[in-house]
Short mmCIF file of C-alpha atoms in Angstrom, two decimals:
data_model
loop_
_atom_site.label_atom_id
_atom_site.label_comp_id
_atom_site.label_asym_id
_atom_site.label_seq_id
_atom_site.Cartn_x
_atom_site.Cartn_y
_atom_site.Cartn_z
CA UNK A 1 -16.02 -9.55 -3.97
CA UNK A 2 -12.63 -9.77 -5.73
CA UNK A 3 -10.32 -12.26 -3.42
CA UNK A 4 -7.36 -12.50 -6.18
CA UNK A 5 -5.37 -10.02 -3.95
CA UNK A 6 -4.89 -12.28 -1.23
CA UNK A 7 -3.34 -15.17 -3.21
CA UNK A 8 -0.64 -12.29 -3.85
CA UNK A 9 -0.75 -11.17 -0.21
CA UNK A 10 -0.98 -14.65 2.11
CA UNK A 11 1.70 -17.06 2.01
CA UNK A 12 0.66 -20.59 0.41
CA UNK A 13 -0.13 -22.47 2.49
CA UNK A 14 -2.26 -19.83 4.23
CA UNK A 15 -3.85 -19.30 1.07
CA UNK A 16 -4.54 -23.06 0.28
CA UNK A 17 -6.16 -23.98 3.18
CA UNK A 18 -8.48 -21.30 3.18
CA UNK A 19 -9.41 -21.48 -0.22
CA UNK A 20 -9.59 -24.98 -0.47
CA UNK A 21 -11.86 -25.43 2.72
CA UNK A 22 -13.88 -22.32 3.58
CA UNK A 23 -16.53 -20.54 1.73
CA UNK A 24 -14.60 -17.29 1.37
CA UNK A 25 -18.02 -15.07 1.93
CA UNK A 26 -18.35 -16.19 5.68
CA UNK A 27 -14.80 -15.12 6.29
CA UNK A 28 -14.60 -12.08 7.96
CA UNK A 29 -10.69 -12.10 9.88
CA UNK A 30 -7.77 -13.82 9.14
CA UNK A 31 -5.38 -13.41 12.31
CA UNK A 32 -1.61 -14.30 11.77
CA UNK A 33 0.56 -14.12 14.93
CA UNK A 34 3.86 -15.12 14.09
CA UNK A 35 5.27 -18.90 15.37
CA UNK A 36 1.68 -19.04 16.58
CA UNK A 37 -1.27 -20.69 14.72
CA UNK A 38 -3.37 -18.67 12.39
CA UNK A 39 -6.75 -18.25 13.39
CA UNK A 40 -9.88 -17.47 11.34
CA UNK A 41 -12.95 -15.51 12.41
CA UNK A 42 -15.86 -17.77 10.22
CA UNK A 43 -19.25 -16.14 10.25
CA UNK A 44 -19.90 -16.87 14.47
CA UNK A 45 -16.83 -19.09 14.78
CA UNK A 46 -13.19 -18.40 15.86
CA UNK A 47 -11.54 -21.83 14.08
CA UNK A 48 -7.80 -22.61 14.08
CA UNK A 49 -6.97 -23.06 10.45
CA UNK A 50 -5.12 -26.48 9.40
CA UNK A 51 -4.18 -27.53 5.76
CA UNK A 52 -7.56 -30.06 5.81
CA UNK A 53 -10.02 -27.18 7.02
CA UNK A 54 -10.23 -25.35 10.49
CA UNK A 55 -11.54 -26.34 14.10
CA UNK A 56 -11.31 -25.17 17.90
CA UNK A 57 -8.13 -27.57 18.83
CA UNK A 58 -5.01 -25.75 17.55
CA UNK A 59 -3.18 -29.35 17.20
CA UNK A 60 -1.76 -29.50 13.76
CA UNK A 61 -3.15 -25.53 13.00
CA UNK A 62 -0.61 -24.13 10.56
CA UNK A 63 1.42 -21.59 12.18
CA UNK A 64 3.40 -18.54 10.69
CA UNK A 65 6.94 -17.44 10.70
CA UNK A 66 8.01 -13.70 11.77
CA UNK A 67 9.27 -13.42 7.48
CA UNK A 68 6.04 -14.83 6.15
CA UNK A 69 4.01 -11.63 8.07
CA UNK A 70 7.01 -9.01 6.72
CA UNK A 71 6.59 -11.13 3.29
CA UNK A 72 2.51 -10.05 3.87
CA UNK A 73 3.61 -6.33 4.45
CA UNK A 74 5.70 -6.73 1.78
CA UNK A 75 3.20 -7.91 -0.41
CA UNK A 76 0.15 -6.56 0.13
CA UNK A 77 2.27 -3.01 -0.27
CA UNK A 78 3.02 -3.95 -3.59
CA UNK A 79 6.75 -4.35 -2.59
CA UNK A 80 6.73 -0.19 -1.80
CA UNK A 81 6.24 -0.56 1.68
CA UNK A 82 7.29 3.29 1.80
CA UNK A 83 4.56 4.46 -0.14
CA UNK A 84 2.28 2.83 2.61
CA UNK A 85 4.61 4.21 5.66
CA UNK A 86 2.11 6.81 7.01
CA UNK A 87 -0.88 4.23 7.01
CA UNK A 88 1.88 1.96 8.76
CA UNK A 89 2.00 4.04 11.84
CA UNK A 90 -1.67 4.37 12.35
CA UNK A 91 -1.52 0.44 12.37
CA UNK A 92 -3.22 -0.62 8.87
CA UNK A 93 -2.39 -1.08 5.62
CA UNK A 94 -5.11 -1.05 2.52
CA UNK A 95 -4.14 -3.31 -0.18
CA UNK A 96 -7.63 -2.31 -1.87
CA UNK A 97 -10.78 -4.30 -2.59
CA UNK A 98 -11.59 -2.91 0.84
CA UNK A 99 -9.39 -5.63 2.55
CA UNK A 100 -7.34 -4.19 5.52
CA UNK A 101 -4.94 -5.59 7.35
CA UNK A 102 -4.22 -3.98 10.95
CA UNK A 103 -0.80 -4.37 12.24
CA UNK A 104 1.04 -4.66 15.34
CA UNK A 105 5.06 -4.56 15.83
CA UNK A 106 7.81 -2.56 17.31
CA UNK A 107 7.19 1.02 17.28
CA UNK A 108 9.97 3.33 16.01
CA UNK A 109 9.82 6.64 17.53
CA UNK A 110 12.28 9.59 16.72
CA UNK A 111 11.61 13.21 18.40
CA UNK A 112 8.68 11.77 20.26
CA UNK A 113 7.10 11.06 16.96
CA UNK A 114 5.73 7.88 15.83
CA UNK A 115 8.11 6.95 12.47
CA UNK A 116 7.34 3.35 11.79
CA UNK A 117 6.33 0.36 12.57
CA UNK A 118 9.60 -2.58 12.49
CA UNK A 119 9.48 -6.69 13.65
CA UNK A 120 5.88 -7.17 12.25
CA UNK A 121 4.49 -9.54 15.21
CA UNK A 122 1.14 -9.69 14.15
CA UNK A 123 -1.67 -9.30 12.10
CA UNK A 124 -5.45 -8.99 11.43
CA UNK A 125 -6.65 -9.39 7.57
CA UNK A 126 -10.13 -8.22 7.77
CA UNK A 127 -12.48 -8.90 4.84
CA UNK A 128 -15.34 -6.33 3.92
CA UNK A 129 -18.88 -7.83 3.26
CA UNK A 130 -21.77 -5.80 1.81
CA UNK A 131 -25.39 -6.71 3.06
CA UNK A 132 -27.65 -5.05 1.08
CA UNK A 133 -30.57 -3.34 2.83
CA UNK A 134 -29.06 -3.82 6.33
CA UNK A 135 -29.88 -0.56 7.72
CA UNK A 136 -33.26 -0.60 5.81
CA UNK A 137 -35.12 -0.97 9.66
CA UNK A 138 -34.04 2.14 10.41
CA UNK A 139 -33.39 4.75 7.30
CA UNK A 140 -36.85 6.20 7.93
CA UNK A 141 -36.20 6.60 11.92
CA UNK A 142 -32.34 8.32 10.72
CA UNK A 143 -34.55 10.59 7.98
CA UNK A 144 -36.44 12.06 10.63
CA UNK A 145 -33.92 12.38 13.27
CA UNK A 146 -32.66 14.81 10.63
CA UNK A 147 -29.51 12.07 9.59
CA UNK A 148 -27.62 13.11 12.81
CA UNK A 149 -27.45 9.56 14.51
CA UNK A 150 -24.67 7.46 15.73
CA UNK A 151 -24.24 3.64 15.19
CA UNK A 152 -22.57 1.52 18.16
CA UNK A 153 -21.51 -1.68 18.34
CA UNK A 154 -18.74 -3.98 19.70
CA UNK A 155 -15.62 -4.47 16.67
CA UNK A 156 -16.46 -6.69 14.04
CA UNK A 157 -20.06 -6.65 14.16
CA UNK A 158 -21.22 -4.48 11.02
CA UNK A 159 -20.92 -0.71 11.95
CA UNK A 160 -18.64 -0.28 8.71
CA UNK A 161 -21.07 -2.86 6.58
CA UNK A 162 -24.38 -0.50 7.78
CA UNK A 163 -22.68 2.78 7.29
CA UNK A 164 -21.96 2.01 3.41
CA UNK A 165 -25.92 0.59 3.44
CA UNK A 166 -26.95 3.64 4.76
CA UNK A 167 -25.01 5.96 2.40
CA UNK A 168 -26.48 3.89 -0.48
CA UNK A 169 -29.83 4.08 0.77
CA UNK A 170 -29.64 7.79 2.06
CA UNK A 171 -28.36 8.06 -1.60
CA UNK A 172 -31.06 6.70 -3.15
CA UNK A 173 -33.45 9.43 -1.28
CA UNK A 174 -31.19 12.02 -3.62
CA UNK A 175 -29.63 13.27 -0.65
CA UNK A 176 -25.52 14.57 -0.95
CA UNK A 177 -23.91 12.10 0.73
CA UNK A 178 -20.00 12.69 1.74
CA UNK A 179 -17.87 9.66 2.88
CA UNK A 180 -15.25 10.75 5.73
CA UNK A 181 -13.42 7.08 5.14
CA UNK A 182 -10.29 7.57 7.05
CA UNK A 183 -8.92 4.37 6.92
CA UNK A 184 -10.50 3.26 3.30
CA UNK A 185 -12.76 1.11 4.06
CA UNK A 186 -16.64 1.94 3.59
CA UNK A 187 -15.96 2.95 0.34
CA UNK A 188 -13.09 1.19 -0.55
CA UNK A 189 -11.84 3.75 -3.20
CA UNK A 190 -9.33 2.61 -5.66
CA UNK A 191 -7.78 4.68 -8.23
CA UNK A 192 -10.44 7.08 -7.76
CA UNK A 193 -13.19 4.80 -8.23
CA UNK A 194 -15.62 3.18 -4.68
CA UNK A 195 -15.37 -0.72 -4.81
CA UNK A 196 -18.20 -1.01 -2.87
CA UNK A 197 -21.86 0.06 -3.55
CA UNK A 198 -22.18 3.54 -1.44
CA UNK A 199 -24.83 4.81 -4.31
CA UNK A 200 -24.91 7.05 -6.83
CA UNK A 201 -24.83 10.43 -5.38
CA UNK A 202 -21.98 9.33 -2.77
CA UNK A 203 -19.11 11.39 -2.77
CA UNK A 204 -16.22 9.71 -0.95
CA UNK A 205 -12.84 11.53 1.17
CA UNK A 206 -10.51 8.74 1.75
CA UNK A 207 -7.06 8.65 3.61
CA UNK A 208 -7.38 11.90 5.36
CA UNK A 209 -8.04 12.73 9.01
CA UNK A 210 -11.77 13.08 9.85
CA UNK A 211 -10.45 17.36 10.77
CA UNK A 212 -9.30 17.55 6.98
CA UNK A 213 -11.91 16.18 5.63
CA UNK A 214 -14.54 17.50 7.45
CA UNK A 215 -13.25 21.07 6.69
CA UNK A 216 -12.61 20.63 2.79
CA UNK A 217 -16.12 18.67 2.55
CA UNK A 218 -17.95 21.29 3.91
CA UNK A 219 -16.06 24.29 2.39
CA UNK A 220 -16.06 22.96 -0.79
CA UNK A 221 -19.01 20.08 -1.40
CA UNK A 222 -21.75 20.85 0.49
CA UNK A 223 -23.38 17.36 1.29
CA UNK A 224 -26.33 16.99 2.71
CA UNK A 225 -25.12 14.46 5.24
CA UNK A 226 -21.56 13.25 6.13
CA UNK A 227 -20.69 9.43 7.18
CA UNK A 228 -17.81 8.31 8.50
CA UNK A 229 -16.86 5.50 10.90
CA UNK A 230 -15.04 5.31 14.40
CA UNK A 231 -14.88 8.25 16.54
CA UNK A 232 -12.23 8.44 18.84
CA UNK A 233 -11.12 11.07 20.77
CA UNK A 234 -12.08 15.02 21.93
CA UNK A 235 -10.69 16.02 18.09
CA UNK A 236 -12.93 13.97 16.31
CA UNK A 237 -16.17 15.34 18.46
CA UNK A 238 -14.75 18.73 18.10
CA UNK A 239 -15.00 18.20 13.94
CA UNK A 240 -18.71 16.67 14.39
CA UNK A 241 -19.73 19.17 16.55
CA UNK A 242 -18.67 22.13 14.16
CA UNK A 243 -20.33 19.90 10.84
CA UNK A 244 -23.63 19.87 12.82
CA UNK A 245 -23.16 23.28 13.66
CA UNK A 246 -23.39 24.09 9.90
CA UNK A 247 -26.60 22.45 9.85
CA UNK A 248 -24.94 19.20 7.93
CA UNK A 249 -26.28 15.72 9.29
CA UNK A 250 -23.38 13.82 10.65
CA UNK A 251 -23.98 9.72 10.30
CA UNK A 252 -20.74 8.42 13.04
CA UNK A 253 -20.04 5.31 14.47
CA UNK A 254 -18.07 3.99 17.65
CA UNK A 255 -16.98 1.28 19.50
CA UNK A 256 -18.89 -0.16 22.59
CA UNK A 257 -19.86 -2.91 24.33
CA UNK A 258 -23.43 -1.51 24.75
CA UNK A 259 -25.11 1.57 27.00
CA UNK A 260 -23.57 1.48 29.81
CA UNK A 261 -20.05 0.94 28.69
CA UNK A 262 -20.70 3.56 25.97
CA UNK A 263 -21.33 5.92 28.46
CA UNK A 264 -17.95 5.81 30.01
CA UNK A 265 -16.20 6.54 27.21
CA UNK A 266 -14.60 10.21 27.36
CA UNK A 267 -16.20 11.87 24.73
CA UNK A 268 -20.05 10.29 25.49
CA UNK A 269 -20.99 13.00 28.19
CA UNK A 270 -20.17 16.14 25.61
CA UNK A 271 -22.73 14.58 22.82
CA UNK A 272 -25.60 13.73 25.41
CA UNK A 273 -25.08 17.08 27.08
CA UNK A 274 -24.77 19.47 24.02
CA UNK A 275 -27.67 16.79 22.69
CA UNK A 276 -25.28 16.38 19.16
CA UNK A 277 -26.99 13.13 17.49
CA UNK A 278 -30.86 12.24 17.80
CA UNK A 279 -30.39 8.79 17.78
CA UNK A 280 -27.76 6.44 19.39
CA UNK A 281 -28.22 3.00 17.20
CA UNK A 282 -26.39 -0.18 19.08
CA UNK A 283 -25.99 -3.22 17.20
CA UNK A 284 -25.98 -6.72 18.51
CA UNK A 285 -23.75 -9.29 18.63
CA UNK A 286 -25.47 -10.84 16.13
CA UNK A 287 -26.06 -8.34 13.35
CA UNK A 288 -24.49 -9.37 10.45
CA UNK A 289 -26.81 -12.85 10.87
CA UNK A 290 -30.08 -10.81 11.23
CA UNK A 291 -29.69 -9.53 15.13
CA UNK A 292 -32.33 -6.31 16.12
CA UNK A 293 -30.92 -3.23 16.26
CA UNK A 294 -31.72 -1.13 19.69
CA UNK A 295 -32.15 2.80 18.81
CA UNK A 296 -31.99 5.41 21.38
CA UNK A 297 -32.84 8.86 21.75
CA UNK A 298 -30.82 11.96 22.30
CA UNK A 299 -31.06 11.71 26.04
CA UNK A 300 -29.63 8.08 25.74
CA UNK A 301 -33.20 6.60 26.88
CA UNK A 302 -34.06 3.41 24.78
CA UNK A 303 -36.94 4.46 22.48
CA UNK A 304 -37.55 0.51 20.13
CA UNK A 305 -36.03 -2.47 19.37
CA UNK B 1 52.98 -4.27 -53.69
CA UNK B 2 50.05 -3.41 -54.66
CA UNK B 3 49.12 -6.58 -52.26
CA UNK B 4 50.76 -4.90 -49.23
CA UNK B 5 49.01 -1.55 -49.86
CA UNK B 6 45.75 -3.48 -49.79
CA UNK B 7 46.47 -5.49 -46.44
CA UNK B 8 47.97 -2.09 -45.08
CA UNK B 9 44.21 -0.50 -45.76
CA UNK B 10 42.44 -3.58 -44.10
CA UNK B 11 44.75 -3.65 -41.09
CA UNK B 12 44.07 0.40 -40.38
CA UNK B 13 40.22 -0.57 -40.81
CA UNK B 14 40.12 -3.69 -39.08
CA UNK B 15 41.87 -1.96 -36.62
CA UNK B 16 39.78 1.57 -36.19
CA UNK B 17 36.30 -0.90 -35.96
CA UNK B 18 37.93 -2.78 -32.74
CA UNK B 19 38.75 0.79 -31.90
CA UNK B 20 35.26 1.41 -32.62
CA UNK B 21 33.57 -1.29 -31.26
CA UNK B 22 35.77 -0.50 -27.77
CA UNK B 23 34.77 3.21 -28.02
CA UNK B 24 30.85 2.45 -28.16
CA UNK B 25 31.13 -0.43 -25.26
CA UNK B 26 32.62 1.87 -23.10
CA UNK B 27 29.93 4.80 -24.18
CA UNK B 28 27.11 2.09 -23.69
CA UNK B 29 28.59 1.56 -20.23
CA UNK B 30 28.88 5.14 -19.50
CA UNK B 31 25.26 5.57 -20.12
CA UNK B 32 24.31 2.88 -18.10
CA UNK B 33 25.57 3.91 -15.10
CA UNK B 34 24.46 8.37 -15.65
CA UNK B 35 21.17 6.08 -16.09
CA UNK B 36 20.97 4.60 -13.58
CA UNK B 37 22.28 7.53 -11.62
CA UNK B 38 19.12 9.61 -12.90
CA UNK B 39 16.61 6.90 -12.08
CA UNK B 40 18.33 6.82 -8.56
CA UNK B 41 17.61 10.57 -7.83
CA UNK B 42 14.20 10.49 -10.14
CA UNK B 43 13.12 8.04 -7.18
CA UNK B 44 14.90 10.39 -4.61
CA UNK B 45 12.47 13.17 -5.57
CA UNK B 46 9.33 10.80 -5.93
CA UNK B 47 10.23 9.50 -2.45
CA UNK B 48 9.75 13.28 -0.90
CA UNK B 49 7.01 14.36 -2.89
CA UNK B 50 4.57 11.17 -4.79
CA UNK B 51 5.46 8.26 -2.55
CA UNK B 52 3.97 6.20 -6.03
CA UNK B 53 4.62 2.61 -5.71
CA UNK B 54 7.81 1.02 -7.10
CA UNK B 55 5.60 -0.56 -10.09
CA UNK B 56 4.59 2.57 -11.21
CA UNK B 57 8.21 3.97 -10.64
CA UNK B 58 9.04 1.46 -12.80
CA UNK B 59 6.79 1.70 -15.39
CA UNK B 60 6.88 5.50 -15.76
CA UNK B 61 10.77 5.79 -16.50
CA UNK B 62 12.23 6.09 -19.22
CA UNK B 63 15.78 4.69 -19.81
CA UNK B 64 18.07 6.46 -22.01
CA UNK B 65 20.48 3.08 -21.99
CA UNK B 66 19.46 0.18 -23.82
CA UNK B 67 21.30 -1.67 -20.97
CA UNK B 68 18.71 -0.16 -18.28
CA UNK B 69 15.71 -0.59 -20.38
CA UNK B 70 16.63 -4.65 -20.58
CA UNK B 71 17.23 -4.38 -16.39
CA UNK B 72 14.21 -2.46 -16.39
CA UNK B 73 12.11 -5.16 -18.22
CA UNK B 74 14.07 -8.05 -16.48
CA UNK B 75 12.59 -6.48 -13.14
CA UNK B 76 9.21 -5.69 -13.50
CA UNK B 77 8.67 -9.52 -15.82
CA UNK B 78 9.95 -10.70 -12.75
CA UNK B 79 7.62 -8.99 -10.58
CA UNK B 80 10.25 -6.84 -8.84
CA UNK B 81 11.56 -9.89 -7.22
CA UNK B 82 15.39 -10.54 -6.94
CA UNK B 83 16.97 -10.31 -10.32
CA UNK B 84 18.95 -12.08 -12.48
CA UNK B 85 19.80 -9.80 -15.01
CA UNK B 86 23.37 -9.99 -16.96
CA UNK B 87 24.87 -7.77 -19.39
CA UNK B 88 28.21 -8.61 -21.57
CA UNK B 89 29.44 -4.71 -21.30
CA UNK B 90 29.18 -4.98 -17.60
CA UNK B 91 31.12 -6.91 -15.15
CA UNK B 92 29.70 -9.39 -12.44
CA UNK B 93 30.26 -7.55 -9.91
CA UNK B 94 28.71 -4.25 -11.47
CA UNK B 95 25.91 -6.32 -12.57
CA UNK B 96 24.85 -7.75 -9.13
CA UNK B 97 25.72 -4.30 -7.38
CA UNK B 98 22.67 -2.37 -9.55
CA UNK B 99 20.40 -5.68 -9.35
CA UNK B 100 20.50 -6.35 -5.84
CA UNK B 101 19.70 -2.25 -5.53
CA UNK B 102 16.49 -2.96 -7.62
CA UNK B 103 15.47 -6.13 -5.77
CA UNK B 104 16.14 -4.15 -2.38
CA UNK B 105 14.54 -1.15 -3.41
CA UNK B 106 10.58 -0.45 -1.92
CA UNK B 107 11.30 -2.99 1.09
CA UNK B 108 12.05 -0.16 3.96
CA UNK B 109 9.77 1.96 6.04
CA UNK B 110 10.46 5.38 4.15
CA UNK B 111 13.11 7.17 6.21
CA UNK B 112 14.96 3.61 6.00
CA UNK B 113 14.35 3.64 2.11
CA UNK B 114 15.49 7.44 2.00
CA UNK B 115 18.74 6.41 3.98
CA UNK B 116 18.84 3.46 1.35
CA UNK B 117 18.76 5.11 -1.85
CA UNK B 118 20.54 7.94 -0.74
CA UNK B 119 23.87 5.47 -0.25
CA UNK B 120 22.88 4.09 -3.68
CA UNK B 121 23.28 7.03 -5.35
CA UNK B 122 26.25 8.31 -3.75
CA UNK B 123 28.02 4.85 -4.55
CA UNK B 124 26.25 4.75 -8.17
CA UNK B 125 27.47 7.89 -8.36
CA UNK B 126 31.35 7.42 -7.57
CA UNK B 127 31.56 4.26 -9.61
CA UNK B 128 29.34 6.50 -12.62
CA UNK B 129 32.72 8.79 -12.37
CA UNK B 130 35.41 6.50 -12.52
CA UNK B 131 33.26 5.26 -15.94
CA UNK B 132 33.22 8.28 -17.34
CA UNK B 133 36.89 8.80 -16.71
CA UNK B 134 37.62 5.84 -18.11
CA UNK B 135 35.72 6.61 -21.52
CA UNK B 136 37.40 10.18 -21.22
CA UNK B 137 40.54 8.62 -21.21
CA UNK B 138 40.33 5.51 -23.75
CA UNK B 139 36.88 6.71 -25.69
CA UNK B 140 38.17 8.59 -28.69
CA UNK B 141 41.94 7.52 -28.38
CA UNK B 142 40.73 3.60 -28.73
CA UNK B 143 40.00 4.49 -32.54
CA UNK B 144 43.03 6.07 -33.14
CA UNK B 145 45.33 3.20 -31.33
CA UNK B 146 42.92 0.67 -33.22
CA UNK B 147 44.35 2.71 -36.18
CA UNK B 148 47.68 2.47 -35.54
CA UNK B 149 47.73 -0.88 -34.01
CA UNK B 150 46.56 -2.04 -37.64
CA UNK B 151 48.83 0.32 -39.41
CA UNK B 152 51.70 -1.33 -37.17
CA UNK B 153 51.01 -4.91 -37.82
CA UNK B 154 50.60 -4.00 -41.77
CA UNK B 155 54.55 -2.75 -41.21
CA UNK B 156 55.66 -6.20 -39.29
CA UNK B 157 54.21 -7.94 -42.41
CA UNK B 158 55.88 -5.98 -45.00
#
């Protein structure tokens, strides 16, 4: 993984103490609140992140000014924070190598539409790690559920990392597989080109709203099986449900705490009832360090761990 | 007399070149700023339609004025941070009005930057006018009053 962009993107001293410090593969967040200290997510740990390392006191953390984050919007926009203005509003910003950075501010609003984001506050650097064979477990159990399965898990613990396994892998069996990546990240396309390993037969949509996508992919490239990551919302059901309907297998993933919060959510009772995805996969806690994976069936009834 | 015709000829010539030399300054200066002008509404148009990064807004154009194409390089060698560019044909003022437009150009949410640029241009514009007035107005006449101005001072030392 290619970390030069960040020495562009973080201020200094940010930069510095992580780099001197940290092995840079075990980071996964880099949280910058401004006047408050910046905190790093390391593998299992949440540290406070000083200029001699990190720990879980935030006495002499190094701290951020409400500048340095607009100089990280700034930067990591490549000084054309225009040209990233509709990404902006939805809250993230790509600055490629499959970094984001999710951002939180002052909302400008004009007509009752969202505009742009002004007075950065905060923000969340999230760093994209590939585990090869991760979903190995259960490609053969998403095969014969006829690839229309749905992975859940809490944030930050490996839905996007398995979905870009299982489009290499799913790959790999020669099926057609077509990335939905709304927000850039399972593919991490740049200049055309996926910056992470999603296989050789992976085509990839990038940037465009799961409805869009979803329509052009299956008008135009008829994949065998589309992936994309975090449902939210009636819309995005509405697109799955019409996808499946044209007999293409639909690979999704959502937030959740685990069962019983997942079934609470507003759009769970539609899938179970209209019996959309075979399987319902929820990932631990511990995932990305070698945690089981629970699978479910269509009915929501827990079928193996 | 044969000596006076001779300074007579180099007066008139020494003369028309400062005429000259005025006449292309204020040319090069025109140019800059109908440059500058055209990358201001190039940029306009990329805004509604391409929304490419300021690097490759950069990059892409192509200045007409040698006096743009040094700003150009100035900016982009200096990673489009603030600039320090200077030119003799322009003045200070001129100078730091079109750098600190490049150095604040690509920092605004887009309606912002639209807003932005838009004022650029119309002020680019109105000072782009009162250039080409000026070179209207002294361009081709500086080479004739050069001229003269050399023909006259051959007379005072006849």
């Amino acid at each position: 993984m290619n970390f030069d962009c960040l020495k562009t993107i973080l201020p200094r001293k940010v930069y510095d103490a992580i780099f001197d410090n940290f092995n840079v593969d075990k980071i996964r967040e880099i949280r910058l609140r401004s006047t408050f200290p910046v905190t790093l997510q390391y593998a299992d740990k949440r540290l406070f992140l000083r200029a001699d390392g990190g720990g879980r006191e935030y006495e002499n953390a190094i701290t951020v000014t409400q500048e340095e984050i607009n100089g990280i919007i700034i930067n990591a926009s490549q000084r054309s924070v225009y040209a990233y203005n509709d990404d902006i509003i939805k809250g993230f910003l790509s600055p490629g190598y499959g970094i984001r950075i999710g951002v939180c501010g002052e909302v400008v609003t004009s007509k009752n539409n969202v505009v742009t984001l002004k007075n950065y506050s905060s923000i969340n650097i999230r760093i994209p790690h590939e585990i090869s064979g991760c979903s190995r477990s259960i490609i053969p159990d998403i095969v014969s559920s006829s690839c229309k399965c749905m992975i859940i898990s809490p944030p930050g613990c490996g839905k996007t990392t398995i979905l870009r396994d299982i489009a290499k892998q799913l790959s790999a069996l020669q099926y057609n597989v077509l990335i939905v990546d709304e927000r850039n990240e399972i593919a991490c396309v740049r200049n055309g080109v996926p910056e992470m390993d999603v296989g050789k037969t992976t085509d990839v949509i990038s940037c465009a709203t799961k409805a869009h996508a979803f329509e052009s992919a299956i008008r135009s490239m008829r994949p065998d099986v589309i992936i994309t990551d975090e449902i939210f919302g009636k819309e995005d059901v509405d697109v799955i449900i019409e996808a499946i309907g044209c007999g293409i297998g639909v690979i999704a993933s959502a937030h959740s705490d685990g069962k019983d919060v997942f079934e609470k959510r507003s759009f769970t009772e539609r899938l179970i009832k209209n019996k959309i995805f075979n399987r319902y996969y929820f990932l631990p806690f511990d995932f990305p360090s070698g945690g089981k994976i629970v699978a479910y069936d269509r009915n929501l009834e827990k079928i193996y761990v | 007399m044969s000596d006076k015709l001779l300074l007579t000829v180099i007066f008139a010539v020494v003369g028309t070149l400062i005429g000259m030399i005025i006449n292309k300054s204020l040319l090069e200066r025109k140019k800059y700023f109908e440059d500058v002008e055209h990358f201001l509404s190039e940029f306009i148009s990329n805004l509604n339609f391409k929304r490419e990064t300021i690097k490759v807004v950069f990059t892409n154009y192509l200045p007409s004025s040698e006096i743009l194409k040094k700003q150009i390089k100035c900016h982009i060698d200096n990673n489009f941070q603030s600039l320090n560019f200077s030119s003799i044909l322009l003045s200070k003022t001129e100078v730091k009005f079109t750098n600190d437009i490049f150095s604040e150009i690509g920092l605004h949410s887009i309606e912002v930057e639209k807003t932005f640029v838009n004022d650029c241009f119309e002020k680019i514009k109105s000072v782009r006018e009162k250039v080409e007035i000026k070179y209207k107005k002294l361009g081709s006449a500086s080479i004739k009053l050069g001229f003269l101005c050399g023909l006259m001072l051959a007379v005072l030392f006849w």
